[in-house]
Structures are given as C-alpha cells and as structure tokens.
N, CA, C and O atoms as a MOPAC input file, in Angstrom:
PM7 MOZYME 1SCF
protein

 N     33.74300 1    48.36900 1   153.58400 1
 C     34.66500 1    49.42300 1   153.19900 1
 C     36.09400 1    49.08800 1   153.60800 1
 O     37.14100 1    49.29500 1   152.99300 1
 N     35.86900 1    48.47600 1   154.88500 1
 C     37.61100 1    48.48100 1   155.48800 1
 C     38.01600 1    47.10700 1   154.37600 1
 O     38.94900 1    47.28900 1   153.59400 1
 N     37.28000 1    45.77400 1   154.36200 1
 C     37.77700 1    45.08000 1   153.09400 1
 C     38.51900 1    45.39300 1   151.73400 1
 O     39.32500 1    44.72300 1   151.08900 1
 N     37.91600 1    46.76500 1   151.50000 1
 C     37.77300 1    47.35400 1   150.45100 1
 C     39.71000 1    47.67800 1   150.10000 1
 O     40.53700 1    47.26500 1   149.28700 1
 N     39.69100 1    48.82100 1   151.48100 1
 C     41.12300 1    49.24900 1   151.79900 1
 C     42.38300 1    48.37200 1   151.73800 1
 O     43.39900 1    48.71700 1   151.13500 1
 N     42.21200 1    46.92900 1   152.56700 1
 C     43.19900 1    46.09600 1   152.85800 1
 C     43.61000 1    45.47500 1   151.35500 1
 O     44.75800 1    45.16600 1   151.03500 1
 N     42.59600 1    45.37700 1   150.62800 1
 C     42.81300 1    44.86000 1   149.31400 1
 C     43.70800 1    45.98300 1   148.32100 1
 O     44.74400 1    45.61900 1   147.76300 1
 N     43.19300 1    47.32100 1   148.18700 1
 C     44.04500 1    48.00600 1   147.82700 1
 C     45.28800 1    48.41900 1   148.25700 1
 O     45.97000 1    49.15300 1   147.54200 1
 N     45.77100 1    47.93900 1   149.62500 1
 C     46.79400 1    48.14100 1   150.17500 1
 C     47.56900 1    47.05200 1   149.65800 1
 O     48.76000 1    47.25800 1   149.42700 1
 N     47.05000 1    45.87900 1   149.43300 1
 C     47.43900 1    44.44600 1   149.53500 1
 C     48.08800 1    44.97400 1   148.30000 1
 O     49.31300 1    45.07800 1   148.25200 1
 N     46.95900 1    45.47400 1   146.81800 1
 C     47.28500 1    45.29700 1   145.45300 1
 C     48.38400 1    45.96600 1   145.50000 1
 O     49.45700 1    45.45400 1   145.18100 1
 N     48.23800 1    47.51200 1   146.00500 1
 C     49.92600 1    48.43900 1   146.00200 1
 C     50.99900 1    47.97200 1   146.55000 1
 O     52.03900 1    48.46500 1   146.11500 1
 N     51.12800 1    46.96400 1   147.58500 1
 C     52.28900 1    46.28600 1   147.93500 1
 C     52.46200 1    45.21000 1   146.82100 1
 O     53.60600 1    44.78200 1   146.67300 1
 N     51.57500 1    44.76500 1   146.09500 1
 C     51.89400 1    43.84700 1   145.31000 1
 C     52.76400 1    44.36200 1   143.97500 1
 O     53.86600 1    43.86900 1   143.73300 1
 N     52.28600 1    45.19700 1   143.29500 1
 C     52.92000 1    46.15200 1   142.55200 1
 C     53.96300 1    46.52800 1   142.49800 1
 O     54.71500 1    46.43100 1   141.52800 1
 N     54.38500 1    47.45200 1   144.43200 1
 C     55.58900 1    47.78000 1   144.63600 1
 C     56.71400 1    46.75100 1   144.36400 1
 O     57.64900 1    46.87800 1   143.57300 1
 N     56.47800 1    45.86700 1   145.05400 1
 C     57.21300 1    44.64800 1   144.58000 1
 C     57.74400 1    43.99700 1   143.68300 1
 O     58.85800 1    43.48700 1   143.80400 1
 N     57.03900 1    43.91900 1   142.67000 1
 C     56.86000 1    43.62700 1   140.88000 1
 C     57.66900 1    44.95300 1   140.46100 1
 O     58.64300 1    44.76200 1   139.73200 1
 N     57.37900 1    46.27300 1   140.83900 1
 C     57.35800 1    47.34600 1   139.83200 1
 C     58.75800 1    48.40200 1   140.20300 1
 O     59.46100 1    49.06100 1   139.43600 1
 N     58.80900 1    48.25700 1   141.56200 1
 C     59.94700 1    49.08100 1   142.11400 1
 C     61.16900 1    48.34000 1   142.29200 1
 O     61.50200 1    48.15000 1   143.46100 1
 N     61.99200 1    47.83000 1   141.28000 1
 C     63.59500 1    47.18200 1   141.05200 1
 C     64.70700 1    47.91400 1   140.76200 1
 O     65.85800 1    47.53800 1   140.98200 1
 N     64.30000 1    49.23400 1   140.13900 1
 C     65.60200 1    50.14700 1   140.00500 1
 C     66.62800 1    50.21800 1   141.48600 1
 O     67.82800 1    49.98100 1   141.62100 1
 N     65.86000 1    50.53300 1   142.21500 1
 C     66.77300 1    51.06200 1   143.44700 1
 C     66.72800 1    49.48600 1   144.73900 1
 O     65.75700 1    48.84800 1   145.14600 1
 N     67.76600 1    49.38000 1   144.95200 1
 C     67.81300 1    48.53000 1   146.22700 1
 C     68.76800 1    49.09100 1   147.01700 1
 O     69.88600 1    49.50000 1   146.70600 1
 N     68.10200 1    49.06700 1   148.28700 1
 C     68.37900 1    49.54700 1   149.46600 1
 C     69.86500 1    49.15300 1   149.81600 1
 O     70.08800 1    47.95300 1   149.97400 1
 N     70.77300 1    49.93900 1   149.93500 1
 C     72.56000 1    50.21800 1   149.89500 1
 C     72.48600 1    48.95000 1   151.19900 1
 O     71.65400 1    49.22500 1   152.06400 1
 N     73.16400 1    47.77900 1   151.39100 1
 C     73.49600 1    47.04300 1   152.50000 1
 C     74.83700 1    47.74000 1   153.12400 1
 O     75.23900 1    47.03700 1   154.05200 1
 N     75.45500 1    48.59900 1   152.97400 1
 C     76.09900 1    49.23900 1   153.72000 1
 C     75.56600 1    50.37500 1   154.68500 1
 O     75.68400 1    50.49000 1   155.90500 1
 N     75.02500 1    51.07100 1   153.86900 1
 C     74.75000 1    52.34700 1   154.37800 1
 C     73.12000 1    52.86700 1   154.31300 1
 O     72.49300 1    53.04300 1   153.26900 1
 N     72.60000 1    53.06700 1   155.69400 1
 C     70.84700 1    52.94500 1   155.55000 1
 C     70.66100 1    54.35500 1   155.14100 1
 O     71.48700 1    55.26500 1   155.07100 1
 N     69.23700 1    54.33300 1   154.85400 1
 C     68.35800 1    55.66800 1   153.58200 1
 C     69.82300 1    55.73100 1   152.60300 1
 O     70.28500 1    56.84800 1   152.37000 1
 N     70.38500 1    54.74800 1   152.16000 1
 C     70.74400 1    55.11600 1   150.64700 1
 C     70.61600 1    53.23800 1   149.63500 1
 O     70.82700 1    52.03600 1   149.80200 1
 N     70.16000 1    54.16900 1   148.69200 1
 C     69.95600 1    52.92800 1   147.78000 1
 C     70.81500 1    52.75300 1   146.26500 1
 O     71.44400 1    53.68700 1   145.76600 1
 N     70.74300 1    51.79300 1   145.83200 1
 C     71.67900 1    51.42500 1   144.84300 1
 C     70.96400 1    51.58500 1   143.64100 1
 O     69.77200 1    51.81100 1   143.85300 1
 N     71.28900 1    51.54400 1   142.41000 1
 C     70.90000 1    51.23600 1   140.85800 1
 C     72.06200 1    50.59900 1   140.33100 1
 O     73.24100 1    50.88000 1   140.54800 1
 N     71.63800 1    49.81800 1   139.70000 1
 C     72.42500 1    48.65800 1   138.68400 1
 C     72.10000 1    48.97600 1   137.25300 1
 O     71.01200 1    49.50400 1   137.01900 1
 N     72.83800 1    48.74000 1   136.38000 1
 C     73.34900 1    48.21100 1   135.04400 1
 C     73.83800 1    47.20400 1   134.17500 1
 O     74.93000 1    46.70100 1   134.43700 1
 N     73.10900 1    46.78100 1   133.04100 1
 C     73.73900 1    45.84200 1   132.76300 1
 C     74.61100 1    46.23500 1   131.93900 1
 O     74.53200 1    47.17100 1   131.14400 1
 N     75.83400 1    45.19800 1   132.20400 1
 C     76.77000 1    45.57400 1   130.67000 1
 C     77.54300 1    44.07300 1   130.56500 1
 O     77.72900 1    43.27700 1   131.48500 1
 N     77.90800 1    43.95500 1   129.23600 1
 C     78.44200 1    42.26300 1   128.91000 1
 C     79.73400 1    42.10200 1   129.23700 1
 O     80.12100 1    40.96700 1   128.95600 1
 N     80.86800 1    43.05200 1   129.90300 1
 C     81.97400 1    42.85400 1   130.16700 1
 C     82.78600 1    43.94100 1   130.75900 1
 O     82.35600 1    45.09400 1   130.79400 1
 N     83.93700 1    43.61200 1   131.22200 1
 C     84.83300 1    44.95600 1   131.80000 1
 C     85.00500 1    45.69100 1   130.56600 1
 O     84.68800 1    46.87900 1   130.62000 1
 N     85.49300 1    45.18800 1   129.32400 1
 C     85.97100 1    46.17700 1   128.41900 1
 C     84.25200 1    47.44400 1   128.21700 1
 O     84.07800 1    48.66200 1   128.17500 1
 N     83.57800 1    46.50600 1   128.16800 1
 C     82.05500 1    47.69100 1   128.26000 1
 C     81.46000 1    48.01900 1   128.40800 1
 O     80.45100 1    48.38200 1   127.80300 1
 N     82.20500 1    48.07300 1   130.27300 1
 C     82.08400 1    49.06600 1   131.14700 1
 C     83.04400 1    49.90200 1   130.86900 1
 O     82.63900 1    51.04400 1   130.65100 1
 N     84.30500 1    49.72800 1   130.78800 1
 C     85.34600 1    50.78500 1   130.74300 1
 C     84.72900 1    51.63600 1   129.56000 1
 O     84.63300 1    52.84100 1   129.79700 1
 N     84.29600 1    51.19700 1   128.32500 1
 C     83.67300 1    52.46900 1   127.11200 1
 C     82.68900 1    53.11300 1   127.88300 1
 O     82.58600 1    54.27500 1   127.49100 1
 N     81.98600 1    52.88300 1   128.73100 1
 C     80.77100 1    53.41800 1   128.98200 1
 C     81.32400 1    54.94300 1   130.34600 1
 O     80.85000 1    55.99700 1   130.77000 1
 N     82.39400 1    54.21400 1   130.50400 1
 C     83.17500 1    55.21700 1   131.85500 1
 C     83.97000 1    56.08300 1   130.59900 1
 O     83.72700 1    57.28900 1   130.55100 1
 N     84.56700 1    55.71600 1   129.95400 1
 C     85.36500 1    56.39800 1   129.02900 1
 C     84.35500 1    57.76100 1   127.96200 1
 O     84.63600 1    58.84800 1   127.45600 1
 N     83.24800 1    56.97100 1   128.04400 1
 C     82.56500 1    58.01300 1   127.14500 1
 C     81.76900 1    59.22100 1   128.53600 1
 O     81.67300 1    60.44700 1   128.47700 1
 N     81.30700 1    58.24800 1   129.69900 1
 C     81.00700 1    59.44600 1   130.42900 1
 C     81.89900 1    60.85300 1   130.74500 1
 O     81.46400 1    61.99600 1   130.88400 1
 N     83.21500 1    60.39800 1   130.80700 1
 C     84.64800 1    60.89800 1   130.88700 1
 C     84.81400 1    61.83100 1   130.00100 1
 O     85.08900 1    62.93400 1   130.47400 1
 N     84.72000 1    61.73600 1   128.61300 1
 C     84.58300 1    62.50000 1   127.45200 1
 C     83.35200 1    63.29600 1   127.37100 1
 O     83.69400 1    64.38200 1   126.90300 1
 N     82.25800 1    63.29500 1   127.56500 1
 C     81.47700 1    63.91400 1   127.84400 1
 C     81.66000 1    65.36100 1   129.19200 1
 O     81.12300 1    66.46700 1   129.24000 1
 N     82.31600 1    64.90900 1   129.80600 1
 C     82.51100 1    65.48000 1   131.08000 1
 C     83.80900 1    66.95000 1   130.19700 1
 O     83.77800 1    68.15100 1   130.46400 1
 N     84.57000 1    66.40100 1   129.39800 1
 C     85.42900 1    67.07500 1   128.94600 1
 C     84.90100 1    68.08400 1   127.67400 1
 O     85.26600 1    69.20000 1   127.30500 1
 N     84.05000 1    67.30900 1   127.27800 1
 C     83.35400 1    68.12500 1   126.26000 1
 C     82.71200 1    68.91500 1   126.85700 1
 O     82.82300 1    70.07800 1   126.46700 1
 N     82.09400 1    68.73500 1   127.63900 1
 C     81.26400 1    70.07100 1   128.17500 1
 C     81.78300 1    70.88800 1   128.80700 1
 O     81.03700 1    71.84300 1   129.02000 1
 N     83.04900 1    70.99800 1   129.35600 1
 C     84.19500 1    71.84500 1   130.13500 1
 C     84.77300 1    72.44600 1   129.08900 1
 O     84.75200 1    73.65900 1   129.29800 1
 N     85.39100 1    72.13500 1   127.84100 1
 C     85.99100 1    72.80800 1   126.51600 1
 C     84.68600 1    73.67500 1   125.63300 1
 O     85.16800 1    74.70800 1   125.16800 1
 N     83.84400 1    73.59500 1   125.43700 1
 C     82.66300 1    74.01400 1   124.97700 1
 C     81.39400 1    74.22600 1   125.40800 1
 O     80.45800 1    73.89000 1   124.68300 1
 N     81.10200 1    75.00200 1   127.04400 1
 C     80.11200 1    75.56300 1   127.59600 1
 C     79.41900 1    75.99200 1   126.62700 1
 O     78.36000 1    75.44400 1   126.32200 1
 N     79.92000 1    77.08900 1   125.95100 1
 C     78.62400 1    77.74200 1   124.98600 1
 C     77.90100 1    77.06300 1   124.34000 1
 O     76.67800 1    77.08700 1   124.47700 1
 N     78.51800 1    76.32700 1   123.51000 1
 C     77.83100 1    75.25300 1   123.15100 1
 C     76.32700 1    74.39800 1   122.94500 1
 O     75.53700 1    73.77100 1   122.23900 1
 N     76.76300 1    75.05200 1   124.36700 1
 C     75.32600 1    73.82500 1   125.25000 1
 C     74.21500 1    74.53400 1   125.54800 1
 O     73.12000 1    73.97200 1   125.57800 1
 N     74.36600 1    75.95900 1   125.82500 1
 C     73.32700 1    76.99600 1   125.63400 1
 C     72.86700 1    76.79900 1   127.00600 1
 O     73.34800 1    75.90100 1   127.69700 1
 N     71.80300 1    77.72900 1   127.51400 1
 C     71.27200 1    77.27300 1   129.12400 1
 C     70.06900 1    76.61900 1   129.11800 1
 O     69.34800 1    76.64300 1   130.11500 1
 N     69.73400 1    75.98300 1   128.02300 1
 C     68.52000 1    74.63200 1   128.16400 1
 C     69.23500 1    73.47400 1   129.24800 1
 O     68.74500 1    72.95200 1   130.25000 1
 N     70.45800 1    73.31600 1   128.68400 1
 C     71.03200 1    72.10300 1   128.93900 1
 C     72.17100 1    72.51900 1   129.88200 1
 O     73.17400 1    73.18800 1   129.63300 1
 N     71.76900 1    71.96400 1   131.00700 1
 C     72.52400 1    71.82700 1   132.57900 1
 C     73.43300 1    70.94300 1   132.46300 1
 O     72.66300 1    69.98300 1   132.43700 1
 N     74.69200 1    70.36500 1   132.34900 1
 C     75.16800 1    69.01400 1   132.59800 1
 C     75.76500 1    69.53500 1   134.39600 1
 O     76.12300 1    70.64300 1   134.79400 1
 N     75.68200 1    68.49000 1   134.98000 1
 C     76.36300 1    68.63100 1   136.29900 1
 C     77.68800 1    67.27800 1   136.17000 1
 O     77.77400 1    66.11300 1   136.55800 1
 N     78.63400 1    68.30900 1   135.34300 1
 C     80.03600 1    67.75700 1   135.35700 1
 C     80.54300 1    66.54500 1   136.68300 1
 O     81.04800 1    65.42300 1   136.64000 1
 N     80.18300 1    67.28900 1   137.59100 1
 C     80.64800 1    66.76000 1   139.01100 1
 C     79.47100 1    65.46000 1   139.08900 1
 O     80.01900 1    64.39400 1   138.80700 1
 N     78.61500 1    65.37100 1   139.27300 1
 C     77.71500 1    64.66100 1   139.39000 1
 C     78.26500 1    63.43200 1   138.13100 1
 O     78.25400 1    62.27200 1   138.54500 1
 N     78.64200 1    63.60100 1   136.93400 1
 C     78.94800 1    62.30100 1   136.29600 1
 C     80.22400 1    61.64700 1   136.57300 1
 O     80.49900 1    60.53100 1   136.13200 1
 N     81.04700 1    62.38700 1   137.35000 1
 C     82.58900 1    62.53300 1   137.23200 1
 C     82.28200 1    61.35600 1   138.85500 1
 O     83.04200 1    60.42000 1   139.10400 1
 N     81.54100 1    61.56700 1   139.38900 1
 C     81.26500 1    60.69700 1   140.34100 1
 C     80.81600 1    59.47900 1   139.93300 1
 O     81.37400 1    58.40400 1   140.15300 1
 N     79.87200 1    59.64400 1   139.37800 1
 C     79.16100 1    57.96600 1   138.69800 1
 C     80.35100 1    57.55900 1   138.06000 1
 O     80.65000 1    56.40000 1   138.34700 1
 N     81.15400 1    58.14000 1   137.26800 1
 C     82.27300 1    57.18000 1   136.57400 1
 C     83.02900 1    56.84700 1   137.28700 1
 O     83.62300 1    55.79800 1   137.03800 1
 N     83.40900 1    57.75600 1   138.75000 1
 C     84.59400 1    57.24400 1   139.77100 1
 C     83.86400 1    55.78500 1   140.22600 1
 O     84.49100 1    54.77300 1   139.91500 1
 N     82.78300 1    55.63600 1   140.83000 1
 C     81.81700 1    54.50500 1   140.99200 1
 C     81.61600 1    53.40400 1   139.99800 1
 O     80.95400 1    52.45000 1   140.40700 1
 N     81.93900 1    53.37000 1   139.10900 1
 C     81.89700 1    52.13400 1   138.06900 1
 C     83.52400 1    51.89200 1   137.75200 1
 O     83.82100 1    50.83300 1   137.19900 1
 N     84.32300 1    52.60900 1   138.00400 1
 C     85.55200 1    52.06100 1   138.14300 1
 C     85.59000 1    51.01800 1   138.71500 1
 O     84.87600 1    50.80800 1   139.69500 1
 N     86.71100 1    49.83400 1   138.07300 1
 C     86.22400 1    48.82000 1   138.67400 1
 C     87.58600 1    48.33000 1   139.70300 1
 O     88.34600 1    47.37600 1   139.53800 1
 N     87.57000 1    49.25600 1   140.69000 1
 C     88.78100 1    48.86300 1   141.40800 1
 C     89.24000 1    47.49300 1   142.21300 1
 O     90.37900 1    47.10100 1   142.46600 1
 N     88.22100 1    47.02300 1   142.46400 1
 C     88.21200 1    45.94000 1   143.34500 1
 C     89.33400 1    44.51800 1   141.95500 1
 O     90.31200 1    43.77400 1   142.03000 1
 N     88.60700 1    44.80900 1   141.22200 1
 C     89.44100 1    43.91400 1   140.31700 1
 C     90.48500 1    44.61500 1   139.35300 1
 O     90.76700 1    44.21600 1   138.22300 1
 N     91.02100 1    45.75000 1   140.00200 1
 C     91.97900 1    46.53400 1   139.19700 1
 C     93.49400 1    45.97900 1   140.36700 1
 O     94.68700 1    46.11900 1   140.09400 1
 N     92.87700 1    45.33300 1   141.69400 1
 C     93.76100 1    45.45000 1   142.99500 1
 C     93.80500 1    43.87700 1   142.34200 1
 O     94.95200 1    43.43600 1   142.41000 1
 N     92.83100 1    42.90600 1   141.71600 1
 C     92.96800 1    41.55600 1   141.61600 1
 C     94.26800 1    41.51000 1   140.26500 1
 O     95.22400 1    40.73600 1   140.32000 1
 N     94.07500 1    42.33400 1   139.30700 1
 C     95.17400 1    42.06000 1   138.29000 1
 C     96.20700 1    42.21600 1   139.12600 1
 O     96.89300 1    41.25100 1   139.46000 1
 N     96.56500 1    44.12700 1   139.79700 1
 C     98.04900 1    43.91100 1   140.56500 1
 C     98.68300 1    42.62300 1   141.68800 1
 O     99.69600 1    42.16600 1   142.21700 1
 N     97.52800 1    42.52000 1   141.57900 1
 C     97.91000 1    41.23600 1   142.47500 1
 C     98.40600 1    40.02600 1   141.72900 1
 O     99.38000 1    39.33000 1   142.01800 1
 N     97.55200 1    39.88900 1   140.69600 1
 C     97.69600 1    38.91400 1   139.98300 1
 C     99.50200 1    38.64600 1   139.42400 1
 O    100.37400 1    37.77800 1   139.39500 1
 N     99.27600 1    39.90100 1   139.09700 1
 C    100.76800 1    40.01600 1   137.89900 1
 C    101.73300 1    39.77700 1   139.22100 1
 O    102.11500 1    38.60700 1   139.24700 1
 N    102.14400 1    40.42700 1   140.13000 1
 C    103.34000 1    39.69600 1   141.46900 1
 C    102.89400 1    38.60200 1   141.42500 1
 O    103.98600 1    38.13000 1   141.10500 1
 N    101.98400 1    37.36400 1   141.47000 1
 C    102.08200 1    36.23600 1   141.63400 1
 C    102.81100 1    36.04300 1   140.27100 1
 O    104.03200 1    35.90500 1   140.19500 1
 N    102.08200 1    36.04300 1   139.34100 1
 C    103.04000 1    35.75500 1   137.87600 1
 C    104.25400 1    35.71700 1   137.84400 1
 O    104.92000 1    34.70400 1   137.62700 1
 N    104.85200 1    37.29400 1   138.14900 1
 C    106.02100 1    37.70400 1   138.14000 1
 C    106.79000 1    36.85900 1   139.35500 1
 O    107.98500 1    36.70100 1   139.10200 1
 N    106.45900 1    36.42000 1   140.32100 1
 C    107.20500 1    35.10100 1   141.22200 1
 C    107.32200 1    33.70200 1   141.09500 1
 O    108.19700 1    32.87400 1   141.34800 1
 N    106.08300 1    33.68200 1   140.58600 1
 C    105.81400 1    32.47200 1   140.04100 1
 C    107.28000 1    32.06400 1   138.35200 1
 O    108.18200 1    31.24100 1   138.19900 1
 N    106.90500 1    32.80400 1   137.80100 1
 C    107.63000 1    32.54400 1   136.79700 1
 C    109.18200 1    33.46300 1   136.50000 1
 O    109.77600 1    33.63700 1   135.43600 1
 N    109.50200 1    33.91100 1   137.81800 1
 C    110.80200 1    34.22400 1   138.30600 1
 C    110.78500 1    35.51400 1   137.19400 1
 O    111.76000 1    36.21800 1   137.45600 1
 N    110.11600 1    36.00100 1   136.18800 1
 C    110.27100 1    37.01100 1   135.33900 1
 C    109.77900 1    38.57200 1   136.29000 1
 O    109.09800 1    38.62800 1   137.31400 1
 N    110.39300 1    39.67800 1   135.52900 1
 C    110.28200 1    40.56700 1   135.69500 1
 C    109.09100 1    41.42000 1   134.87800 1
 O    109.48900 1    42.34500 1   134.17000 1
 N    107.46300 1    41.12200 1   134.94800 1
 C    106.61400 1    41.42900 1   134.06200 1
 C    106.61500 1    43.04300 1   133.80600 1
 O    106.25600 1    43.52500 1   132.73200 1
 N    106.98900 1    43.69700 1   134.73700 1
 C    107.00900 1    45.27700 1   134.03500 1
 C    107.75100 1    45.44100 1   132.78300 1
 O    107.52300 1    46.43100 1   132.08700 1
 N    108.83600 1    44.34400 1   132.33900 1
 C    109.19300 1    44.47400 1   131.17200 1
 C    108.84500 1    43.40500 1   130.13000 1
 O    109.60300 1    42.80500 1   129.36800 1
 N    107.66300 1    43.32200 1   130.26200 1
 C    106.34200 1    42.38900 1   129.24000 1
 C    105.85700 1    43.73900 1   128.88500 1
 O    105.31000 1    44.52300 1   129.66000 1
 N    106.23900 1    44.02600 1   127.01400 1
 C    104.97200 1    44.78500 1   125.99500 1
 C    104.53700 1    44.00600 1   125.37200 1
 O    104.90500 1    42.84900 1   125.16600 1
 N    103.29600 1    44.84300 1   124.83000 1
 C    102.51700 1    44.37100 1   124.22200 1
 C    101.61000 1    45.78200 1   123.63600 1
 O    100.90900 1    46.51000 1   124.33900 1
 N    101.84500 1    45.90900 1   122.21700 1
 C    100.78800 1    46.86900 1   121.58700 1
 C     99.84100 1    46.65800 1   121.75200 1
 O     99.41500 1    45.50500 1   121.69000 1
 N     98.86500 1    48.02700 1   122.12600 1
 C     97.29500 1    47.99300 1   121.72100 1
 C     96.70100 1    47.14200 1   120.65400 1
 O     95.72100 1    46.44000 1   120.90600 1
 N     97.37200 1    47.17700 1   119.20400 1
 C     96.83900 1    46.05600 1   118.58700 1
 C     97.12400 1    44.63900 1   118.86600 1
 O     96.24800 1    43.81900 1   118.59000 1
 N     98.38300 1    44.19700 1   119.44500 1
 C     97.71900 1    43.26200 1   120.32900 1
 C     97.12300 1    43.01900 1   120.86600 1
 O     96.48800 1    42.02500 1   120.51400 1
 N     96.75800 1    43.65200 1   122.18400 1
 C     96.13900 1    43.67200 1   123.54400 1
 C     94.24600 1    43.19800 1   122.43100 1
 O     93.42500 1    42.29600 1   122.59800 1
 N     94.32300 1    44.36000 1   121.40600 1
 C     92.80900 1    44.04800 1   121.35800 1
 C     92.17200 1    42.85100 1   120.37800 1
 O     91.03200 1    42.57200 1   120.00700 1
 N     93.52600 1    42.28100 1   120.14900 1
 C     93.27400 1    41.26800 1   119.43800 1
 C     92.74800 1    39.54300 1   120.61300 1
 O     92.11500 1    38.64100 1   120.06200 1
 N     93.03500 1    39.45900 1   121.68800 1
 C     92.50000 1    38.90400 1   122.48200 1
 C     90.85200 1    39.43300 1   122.91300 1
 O     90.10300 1    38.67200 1   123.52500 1
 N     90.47700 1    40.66500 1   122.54900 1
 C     89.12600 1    41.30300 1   123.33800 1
 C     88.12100 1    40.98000 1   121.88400 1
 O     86.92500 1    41.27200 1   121.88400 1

C-alpha cells in the first residue's frame, strides 16, 4: 500500500511539473507569483496595453451597457496595463536620445517625424 502512495505522489509531482507553468514564483517578492505572455514585439505589446486602456474607458463611458452579468474591475486592468508598460526600456530610449543628442552635437527635441513616418519603419 505505502508503494502504492509514493508512486502516486511521485506521478503528481511529476505532472505538477510538466503541467503547472502559468505562474512562477515572483524572485523578488515571496507567496507572490508571476504570469507571462507572449507577444512578437514592443509595438504589440503597446496595442495590447492600448486596447486594455480602451476597454477600461469604455466601460467607465457606458456602465449600462454592460448590464450586471458583466463585472469589469476597471482598477484591476488599469493595473495589469501599468505592469506591461515597458518602462525599463522607455528610461533606455531617454537615455539613448542624450547620448545621440551629444554625440552628434544636435538638439534632438527638434527632430519630427509624422506618424506616417514613424510607422513606416514598424
């Protein structure tokens, strides 16, 4: 019987392992864990923050709307999108552009460039 147990313990750790990947354990901060996403680039991540964003607004302009089936917890997405902001490399462009702007003795705050430019590189 006790054979019996260690094996089913064995199989459910085996499983867990294989089967439980959504969440990994936060290396900052203990009892909290992470979830990941894939996405193919900054530009889509930013749509995916941009549409959570819009969503967040839509449901603030048109409560009725939504009737009381449907809960959205505004705050609760308004967080996940603050969290996929991608600041760490929002501090690498400002950074970037003062090297530019020293580097090449120019004054880049007065570099335009239209949106249809800009998205003609993306």
């Amino acid at each position: 019987m006790e054979n019996n147990s260690i094996k089913t313990t064995q199989g459910l750790e085996d499983l867990a392992t294989a089967l439980f990947t959504t969440l990994a354990p936060n290396k900052l901060e203990k009892d909290l864990y992470t979830a990941s996403f894939t996405v193919c680039d900054y530009s889509h991540l930013m749509f995916i923050i941009t549409d959570l964003m819009k969503l967040c607004v839509s449901a603030i302009e048109d409560e009725s709307g939504f009737g009381s089936y449907l809960k959205i917890n505004i705050g609760q997405i308004l967080k996940i999108a603050i969290e996929l902001l991608p600041s760490d490399e929002a501090a690498f462009l400002d950074r970037s552009r003062e090297l530019f702007a020293k580097e090449s003795g120019n004054d880049v705050s007065k570099i335009k460039i239209s949106r249809d430019e800009f998205m003609q590189y993306n």
